[in-house]
PDB file of N, CA and C in Angstrom:
ATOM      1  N   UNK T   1     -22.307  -7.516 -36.369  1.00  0.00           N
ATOM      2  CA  UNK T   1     -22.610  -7.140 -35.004  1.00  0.00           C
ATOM      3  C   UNK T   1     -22.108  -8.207 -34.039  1.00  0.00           C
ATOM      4  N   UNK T   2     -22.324  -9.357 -34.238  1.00  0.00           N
ATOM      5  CA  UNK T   2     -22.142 -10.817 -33.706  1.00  0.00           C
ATOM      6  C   UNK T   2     -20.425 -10.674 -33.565  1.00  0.00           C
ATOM      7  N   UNK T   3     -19.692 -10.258 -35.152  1.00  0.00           N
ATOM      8  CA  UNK T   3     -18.694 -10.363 -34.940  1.00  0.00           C
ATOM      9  C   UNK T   3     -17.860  -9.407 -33.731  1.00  0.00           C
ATOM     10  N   UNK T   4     -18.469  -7.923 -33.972  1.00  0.00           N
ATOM     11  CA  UNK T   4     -18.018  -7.378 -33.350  1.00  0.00           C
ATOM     12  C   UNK T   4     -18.103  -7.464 -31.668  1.00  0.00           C
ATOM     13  N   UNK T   5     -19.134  -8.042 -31.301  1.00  0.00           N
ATOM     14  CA  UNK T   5     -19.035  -8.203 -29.863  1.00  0.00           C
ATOM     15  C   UNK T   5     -18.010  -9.404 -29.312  1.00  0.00           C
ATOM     16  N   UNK T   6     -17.937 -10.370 -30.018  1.00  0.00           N
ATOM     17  CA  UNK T   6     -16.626 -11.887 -30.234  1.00  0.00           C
ATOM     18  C   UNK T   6     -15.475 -10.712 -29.628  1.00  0.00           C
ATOM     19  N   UNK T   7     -15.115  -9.869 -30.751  1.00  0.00           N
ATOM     20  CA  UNK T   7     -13.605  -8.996 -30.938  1.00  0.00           C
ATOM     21  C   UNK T   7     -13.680  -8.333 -29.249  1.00  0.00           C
ATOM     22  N   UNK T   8     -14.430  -7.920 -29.631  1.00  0.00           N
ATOM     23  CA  UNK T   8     -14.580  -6.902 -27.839  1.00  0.00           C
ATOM     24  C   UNK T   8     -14.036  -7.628 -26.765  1.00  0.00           C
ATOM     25  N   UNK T   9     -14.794  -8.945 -26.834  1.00  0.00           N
ATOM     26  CA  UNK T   9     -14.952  -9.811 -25.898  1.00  0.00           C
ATOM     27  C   UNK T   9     -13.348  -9.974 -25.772  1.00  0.00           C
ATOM     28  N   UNK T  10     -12.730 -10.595 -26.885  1.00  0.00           N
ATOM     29  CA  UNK T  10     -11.616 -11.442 -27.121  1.00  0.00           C
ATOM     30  C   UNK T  10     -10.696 -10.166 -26.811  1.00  0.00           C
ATOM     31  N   UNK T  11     -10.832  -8.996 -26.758  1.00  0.00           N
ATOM     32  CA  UNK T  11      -9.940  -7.975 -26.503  1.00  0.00           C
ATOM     33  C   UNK T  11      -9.985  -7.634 -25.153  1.00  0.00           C
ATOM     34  N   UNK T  12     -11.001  -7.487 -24.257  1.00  0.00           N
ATOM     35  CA  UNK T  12     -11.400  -7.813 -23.008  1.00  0.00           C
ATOM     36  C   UNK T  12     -10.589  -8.530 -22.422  1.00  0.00           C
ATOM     37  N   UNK T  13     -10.619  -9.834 -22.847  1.00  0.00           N
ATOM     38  CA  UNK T  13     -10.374 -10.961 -21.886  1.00  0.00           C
ATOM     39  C   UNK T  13      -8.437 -10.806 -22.326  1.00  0.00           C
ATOM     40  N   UNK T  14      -8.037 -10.320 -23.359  1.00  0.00           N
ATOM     41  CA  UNK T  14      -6.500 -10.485 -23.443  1.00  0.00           C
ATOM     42  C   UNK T  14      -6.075  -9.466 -23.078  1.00  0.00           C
ATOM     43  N   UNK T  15      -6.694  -8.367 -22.600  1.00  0.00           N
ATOM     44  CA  UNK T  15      -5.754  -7.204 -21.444  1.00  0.00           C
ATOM     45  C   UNK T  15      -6.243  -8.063 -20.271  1.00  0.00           C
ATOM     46  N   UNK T  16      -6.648  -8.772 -20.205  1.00  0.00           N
ATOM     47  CA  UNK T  16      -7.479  -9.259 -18.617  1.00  0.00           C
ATOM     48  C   UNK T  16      -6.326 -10.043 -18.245  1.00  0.00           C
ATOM     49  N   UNK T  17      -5.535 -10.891 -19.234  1.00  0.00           N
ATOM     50  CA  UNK T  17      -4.405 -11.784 -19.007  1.00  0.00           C
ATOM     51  C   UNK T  17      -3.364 -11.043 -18.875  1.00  0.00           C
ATOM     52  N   UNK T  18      -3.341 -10.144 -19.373  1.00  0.00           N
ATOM     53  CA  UNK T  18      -1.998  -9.678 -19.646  1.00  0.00           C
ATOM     54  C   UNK T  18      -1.455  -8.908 -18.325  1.00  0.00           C
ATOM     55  N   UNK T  19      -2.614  -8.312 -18.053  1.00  0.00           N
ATOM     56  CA  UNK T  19      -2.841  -7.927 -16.588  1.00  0.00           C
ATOM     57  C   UNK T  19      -2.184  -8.369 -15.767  1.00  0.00           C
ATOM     58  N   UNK T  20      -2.996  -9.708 -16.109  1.00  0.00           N
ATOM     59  CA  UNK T  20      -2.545 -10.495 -14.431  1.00  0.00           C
ATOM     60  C   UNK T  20      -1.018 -11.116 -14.681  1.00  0.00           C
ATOM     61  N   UNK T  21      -0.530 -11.256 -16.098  1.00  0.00           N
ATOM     62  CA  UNK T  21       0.601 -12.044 -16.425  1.00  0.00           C
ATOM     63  C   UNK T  21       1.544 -10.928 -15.961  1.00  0.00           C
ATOM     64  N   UNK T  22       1.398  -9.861 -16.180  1.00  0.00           N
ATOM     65  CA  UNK T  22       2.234  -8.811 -15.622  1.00  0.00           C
ATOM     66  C   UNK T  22       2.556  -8.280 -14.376  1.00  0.00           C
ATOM     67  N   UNK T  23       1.291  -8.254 -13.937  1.00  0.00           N
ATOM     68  CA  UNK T  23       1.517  -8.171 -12.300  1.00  0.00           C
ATOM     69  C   UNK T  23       1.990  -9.226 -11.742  1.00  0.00           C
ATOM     70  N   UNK T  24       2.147 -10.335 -11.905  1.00  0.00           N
ATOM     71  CA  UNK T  24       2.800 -11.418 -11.749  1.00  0.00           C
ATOM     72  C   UNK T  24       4.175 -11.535 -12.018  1.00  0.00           C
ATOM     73  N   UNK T  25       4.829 -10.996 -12.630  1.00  0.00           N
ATOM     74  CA  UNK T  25       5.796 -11.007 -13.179  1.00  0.00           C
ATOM     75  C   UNK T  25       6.850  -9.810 -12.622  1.00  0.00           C
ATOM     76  N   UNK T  26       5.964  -8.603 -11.821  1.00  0.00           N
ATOM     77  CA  UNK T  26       6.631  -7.502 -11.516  1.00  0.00           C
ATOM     78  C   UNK T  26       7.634  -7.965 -10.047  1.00  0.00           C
ATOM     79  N   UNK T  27       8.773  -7.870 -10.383  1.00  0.00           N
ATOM     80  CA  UNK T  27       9.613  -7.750  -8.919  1.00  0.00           C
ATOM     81  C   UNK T  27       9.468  -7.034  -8.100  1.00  0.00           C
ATOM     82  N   UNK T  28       9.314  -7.978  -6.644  1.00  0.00           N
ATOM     83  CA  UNK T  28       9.330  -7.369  -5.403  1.00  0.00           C
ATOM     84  C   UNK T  28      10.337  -7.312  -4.352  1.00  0.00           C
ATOM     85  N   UNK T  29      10.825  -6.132  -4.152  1.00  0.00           N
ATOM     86  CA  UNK T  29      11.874  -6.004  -3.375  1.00  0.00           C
ATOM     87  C   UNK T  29      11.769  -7.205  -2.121  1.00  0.00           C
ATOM     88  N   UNK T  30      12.629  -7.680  -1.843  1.00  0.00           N
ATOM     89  CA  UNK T  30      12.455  -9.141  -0.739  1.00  0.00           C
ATOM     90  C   UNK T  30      12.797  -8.488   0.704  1.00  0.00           C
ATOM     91  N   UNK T  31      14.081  -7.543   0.699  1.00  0.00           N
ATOM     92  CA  UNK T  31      14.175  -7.096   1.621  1.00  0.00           C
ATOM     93  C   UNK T  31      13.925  -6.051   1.935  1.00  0.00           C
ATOM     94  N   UNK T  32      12.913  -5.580   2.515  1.00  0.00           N
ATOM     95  CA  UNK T  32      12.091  -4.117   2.249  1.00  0.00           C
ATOM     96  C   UNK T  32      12.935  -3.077   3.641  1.00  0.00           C
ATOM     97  N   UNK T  33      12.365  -1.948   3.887  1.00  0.00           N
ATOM     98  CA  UNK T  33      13.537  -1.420   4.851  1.00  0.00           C
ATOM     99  C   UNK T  33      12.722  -1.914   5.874  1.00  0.00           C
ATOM    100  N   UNK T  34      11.863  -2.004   6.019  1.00  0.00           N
ATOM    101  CA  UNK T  34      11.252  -1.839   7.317  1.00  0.00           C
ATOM    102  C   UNK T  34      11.769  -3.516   8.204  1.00  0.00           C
ATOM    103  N   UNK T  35      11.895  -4.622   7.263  1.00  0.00           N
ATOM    104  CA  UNK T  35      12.219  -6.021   7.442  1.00  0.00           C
ATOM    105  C   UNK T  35      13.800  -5.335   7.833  1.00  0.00           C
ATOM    106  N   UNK T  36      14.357  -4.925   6.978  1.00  0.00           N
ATOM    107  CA  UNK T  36      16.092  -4.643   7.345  1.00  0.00           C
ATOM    108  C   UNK T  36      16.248  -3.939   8.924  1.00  0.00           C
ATOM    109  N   UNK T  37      15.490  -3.010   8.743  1.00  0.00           N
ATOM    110  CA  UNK T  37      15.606  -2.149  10.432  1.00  0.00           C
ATOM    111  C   UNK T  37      15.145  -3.368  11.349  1.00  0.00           C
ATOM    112  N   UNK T  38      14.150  -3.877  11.071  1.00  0.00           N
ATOM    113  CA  UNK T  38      14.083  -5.156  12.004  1.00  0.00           C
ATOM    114  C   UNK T  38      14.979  -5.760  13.041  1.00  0.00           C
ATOM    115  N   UNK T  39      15.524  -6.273  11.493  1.00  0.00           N
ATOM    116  CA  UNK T  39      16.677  -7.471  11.807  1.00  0.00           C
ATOM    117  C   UNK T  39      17.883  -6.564  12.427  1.00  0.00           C
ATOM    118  N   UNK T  40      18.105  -5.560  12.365  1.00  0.00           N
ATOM    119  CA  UNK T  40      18.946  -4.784  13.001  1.00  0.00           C
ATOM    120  C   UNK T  40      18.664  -4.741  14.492  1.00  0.00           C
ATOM    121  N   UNK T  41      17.527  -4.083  14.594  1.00  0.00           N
ATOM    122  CA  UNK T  41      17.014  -4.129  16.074  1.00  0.00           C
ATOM    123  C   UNK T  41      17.220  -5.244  16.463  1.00  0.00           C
ATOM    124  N   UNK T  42      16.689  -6.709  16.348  1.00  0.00           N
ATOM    125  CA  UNK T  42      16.667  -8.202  16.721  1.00  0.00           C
ATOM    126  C   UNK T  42      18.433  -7.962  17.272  1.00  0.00           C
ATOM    127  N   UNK T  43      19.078  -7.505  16.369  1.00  0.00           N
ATOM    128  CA  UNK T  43      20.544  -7.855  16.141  1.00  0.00           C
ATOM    129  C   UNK T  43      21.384  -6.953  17.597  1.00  0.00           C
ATOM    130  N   UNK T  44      20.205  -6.225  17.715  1.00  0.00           N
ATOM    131  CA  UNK T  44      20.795  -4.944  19.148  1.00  0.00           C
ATOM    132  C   UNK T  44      21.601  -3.942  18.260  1.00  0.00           C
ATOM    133  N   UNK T  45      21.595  -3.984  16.838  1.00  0.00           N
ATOM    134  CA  UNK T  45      22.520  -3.045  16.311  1.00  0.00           C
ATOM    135  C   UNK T  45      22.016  -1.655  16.247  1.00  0.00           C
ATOM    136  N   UNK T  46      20.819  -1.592  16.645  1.00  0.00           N
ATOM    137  CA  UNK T  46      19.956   0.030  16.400  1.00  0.00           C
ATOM    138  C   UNK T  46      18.795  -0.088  17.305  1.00  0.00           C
ATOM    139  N   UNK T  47      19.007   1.268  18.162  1.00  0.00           N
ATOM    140  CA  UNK T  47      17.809   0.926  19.335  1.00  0.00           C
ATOM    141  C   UNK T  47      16.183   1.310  19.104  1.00  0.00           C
ATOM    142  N   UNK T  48      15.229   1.158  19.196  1.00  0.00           N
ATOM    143  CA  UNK T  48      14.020   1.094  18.555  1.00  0.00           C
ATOM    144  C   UNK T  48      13.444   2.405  18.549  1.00  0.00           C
ATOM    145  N   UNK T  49      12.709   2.778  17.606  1.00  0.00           N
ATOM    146  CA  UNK T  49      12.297   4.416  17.146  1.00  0.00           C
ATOM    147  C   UNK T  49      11.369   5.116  18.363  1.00  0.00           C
ATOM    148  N   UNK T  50      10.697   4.154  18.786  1.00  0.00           N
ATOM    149  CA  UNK T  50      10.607   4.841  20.260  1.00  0.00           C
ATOM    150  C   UNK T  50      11.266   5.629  20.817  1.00  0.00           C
ATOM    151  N   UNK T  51      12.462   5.173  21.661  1.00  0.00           N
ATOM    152  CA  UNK T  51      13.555   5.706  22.068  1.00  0.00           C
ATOM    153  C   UNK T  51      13.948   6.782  21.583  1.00  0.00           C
ATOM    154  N   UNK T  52      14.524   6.290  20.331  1.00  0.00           N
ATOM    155  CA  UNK T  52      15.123   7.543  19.786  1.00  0.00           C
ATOM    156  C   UNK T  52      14.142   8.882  19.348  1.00  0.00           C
ATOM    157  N   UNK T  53      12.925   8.773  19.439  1.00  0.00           N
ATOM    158  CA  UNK T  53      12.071  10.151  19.453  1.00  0.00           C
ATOM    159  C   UNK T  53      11.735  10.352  20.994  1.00  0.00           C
ATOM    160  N   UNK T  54      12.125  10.115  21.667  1.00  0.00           N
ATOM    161  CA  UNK T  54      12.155  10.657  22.917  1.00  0.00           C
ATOM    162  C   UNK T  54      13.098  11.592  23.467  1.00  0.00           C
ATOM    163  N   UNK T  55      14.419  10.745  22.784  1.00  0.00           N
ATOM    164  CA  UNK T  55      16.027  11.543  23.652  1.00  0.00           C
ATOM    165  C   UNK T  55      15.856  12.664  21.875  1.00  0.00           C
ATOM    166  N   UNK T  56      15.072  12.410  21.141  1.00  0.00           N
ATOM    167  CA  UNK T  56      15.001  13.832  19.654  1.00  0.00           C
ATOM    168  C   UNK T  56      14.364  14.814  20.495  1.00  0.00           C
ATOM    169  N   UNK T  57      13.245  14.753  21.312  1.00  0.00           N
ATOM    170  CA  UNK T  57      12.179  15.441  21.926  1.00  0.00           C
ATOM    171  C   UNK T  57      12.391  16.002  23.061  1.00  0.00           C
ATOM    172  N   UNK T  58      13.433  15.607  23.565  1.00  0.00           N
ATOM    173  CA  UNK T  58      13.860  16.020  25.356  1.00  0.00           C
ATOM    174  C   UNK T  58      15.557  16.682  24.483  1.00  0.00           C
ATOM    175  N   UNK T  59      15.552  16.951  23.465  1.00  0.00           N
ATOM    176  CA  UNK T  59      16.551  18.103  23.069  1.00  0.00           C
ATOM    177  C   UNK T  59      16.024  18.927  22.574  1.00  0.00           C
ATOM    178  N   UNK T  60      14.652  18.462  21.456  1.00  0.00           N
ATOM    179  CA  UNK T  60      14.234  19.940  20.689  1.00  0.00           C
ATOM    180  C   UNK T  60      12.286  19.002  20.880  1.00  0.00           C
ATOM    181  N   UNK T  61      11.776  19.863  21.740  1.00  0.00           N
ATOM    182  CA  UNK T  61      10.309  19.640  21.954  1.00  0.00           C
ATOM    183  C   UNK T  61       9.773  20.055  20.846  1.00  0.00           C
ATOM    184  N   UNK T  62       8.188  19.116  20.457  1.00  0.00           N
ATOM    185  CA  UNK T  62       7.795  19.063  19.170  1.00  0.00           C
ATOM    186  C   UNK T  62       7.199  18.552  18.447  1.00  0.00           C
ATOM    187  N   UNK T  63       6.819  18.621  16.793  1.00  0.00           N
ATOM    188  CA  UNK T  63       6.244  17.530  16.238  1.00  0.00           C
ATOM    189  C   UNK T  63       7.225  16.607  15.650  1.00  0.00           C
ATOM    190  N   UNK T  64       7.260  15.572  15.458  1.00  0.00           N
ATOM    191  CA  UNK T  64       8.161  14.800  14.411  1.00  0.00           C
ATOM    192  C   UNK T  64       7.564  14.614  13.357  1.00  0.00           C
ATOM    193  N   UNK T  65       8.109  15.344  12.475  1.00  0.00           N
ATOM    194  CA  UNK T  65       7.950  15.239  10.803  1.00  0.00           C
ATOM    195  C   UNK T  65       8.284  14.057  10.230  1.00  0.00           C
ATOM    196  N   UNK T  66       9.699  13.847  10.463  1.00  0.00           N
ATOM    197  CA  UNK T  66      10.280  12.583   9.514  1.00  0.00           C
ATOM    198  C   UNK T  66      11.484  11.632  10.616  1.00  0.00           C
ATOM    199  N   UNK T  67      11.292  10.524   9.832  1.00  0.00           N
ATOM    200  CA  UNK T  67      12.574  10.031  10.438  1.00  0.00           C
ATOM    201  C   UNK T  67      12.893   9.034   9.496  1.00  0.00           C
ATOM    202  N   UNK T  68      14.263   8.984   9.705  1.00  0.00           N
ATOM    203  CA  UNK T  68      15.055   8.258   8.371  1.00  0.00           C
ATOM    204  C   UNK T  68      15.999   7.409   9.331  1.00  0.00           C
ATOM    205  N   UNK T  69      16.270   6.133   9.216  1.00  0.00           N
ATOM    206  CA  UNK T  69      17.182   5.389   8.928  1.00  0.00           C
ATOM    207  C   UNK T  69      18.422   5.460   8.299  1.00  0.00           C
ATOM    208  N   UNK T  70      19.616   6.265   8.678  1.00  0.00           N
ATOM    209  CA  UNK T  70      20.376   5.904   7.179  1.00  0.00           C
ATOM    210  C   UNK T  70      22.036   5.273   7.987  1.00  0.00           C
ATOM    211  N   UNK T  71      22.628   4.635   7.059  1.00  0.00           N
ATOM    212  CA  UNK T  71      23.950   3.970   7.116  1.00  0.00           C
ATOM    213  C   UNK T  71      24.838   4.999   6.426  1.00  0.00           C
ATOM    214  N   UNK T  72      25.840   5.609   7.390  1.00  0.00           N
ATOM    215  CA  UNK T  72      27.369   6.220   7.192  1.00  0.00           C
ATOM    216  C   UNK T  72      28.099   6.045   7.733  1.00  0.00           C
ATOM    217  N   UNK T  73      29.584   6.171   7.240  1.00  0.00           N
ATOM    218  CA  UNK T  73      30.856   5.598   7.789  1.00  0.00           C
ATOM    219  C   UNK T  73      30.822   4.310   8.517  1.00  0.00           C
ATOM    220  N   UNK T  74      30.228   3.678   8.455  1.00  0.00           N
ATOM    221  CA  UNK T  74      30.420   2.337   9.071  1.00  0.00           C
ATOM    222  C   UNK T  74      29.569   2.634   9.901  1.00  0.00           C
ATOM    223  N   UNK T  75      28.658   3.417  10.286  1.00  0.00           N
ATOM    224  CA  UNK T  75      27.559   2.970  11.118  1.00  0.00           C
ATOM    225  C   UNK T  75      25.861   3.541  11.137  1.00  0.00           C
ATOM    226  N   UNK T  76      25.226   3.118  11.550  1.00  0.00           N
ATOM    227  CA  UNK T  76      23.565   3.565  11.410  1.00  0.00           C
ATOM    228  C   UNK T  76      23.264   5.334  12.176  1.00  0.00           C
ATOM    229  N   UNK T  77      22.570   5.569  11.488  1.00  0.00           N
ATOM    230  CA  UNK T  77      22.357   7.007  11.986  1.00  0.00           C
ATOM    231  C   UNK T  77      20.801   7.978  11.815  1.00  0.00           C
ATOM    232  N   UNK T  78      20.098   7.945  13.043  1.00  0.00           N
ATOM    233  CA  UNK T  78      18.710   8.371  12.393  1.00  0.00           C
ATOM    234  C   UNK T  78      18.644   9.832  12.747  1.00  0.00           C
ATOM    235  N   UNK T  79      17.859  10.069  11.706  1.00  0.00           N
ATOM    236  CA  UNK T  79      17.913  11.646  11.277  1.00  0.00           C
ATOM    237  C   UNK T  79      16.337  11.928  11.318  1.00  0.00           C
ATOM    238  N   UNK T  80      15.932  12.853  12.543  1.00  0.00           N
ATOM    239  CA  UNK T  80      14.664  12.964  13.118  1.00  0.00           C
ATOM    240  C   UNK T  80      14.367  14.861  12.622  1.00  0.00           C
ATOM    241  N   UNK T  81      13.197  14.907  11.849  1.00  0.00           N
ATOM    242  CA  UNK T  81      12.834  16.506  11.738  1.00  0.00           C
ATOM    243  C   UNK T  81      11.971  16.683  12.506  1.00  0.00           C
ATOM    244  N   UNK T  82      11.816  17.690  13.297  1.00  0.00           N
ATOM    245  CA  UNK T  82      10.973  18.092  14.509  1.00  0.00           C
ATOM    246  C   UNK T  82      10.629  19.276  14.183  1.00  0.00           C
ATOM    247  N   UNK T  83       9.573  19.911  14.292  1.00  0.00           N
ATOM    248  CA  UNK T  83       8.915  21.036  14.484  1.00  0.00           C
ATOM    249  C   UNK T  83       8.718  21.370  15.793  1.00  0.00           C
ATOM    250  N   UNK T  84       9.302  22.839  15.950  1.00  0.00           N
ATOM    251  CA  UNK T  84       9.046  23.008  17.197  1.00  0.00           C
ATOM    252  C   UNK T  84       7.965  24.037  17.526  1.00  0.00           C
ATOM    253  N   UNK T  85       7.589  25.074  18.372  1.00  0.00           N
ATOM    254  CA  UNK T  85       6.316  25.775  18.647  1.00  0.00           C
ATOM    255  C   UNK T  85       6.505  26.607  17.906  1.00  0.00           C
ATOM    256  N   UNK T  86       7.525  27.166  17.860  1.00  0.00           N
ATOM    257  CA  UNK T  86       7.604  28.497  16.908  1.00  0.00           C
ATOM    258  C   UNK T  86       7.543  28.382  15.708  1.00  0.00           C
ATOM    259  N   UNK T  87       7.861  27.162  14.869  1.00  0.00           N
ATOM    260  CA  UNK T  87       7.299  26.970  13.354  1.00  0.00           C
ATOM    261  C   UNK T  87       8.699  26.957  12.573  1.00  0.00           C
ATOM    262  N   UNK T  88       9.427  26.828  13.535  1.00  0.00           N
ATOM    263  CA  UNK T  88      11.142  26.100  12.687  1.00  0.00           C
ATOM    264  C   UNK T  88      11.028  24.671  12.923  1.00  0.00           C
ATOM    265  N   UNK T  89      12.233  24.370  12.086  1.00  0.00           N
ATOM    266  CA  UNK T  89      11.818  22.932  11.850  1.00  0.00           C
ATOM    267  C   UNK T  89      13.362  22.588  12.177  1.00  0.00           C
ATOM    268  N   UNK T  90      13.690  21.192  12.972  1.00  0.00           N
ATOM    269  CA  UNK T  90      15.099  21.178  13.459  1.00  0.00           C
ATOM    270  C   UNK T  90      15.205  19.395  12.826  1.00  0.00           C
ATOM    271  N   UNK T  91      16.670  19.251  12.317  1.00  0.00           N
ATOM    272  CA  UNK T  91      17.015  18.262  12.276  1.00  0.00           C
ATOM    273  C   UNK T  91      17.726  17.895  12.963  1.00  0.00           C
ATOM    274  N   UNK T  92      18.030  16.416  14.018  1.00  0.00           N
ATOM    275  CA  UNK T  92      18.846  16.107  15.030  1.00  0.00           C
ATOM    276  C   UNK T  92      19.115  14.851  14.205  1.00  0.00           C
ATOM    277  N   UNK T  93      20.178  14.656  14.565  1.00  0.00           N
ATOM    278  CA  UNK T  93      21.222  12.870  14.132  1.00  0.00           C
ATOM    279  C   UNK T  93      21.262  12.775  15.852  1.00  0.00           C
ATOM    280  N   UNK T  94      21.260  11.057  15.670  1.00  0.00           N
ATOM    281  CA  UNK T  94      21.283  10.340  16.570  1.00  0.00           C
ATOM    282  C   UNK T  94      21.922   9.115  16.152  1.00  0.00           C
ATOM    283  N   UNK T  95      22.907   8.646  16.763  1.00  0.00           N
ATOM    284  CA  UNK T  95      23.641   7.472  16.584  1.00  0.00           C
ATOM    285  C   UNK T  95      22.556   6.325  17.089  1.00  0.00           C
ATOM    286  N   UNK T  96      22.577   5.010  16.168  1.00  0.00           N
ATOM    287  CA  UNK T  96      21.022   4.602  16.195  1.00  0.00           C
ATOM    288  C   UNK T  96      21.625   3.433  17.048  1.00  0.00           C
ATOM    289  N   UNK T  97      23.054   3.408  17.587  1.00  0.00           N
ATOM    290  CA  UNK T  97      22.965   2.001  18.577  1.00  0.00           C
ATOM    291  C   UNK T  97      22.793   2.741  20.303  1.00  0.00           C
ATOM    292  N   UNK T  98      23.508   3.896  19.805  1.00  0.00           N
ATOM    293  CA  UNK T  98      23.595   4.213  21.353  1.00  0.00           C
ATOM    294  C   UNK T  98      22.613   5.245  21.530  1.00  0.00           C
ATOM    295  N   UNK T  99      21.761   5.499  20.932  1.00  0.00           N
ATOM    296  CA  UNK T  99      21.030   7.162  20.894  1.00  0.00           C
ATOM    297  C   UNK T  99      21.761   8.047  21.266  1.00  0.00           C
ATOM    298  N   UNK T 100      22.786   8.257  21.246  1.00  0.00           N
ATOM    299  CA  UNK T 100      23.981   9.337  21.699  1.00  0.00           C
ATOM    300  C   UNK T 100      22.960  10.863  20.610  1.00  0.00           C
ATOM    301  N   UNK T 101      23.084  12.270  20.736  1.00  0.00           N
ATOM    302  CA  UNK T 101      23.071  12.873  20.072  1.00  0.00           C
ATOM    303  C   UNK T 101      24.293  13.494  19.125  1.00  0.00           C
ATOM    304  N   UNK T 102      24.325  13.061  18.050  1.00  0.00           N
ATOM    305  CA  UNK T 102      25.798  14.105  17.173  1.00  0.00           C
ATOM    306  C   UNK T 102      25.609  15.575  16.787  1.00  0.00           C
ATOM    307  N   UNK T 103      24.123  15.300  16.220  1.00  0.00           N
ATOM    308  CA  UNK T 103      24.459  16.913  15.524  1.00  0.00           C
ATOM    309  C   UNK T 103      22.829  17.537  15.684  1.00  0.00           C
ATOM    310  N   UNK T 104      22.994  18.596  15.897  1.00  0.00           N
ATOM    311  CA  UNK T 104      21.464  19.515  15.872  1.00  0.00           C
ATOM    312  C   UNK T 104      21.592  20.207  15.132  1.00  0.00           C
ATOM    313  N   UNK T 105      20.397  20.877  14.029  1.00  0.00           N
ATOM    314  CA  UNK T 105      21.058  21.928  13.182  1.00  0.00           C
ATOM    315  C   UNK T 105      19.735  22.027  12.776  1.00  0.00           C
ATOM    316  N   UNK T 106      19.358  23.404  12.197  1.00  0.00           N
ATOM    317  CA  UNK T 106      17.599  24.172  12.202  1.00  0.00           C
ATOM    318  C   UNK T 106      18.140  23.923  10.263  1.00  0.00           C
ATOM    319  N   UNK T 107      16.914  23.456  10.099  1.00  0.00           N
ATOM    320  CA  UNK T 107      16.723  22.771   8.689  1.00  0.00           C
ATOM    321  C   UNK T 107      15.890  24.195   7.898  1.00  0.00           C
ATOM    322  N   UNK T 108      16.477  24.330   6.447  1.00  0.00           N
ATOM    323  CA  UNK T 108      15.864  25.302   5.984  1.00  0.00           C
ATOM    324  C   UNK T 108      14.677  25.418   5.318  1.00  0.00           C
TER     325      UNK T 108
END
């Protein structure tokens, strides 16, 4: 009985290490996106998500579902889903230095 509670114990306490030796050990992305969009903004290279759901909203009025960050052809480009009253759902690109609008198009 004696022994068996020792074993428990001793089995206890070595997932307890292993635990922590592992979570310790797990890699963490250093540059996360949200740090990258940052340093972009800091950089004036992409104008701040504010903005750009405003000039999304004064083209297609709405909810904003999503917005993405993404890099093509050599430059940044955010891609805003909006819901509008009627219950379609619109995706707009926006060039993320100038908020220019490129493309509107009703998402399926």
């Amino acid at each position: 009985m004696a022994t068996t509670k020792i074993l428990l114990a001793l089995a206890g306490a070595g997932t307890l290490v292993t635990a922590l030796l592992l979570g310790s050990v797990i890699p963490v992305r250093a540059d996360s996106d949200h740090v990258a969009a940052r340093r972009l903004l800091d950089a004036g290279e992409i104008m701040p998500l504010e903005k750009i759901a405003e000039r999304a909203r004064a083209e297609k009025p709405g909810q904003i579902l999503e917005t993405e960050l993404k890099h093509k052809h050599d430059k940044y480009i955010y891609e805003v889903e909006i819901l509008d009253g009627g219950g379609r759902v619109w995706e707009l690109r926006l060039d993320a230095r100038s908020g220019e609008l490129l493309k509107v198009e009703k998402d399926d």
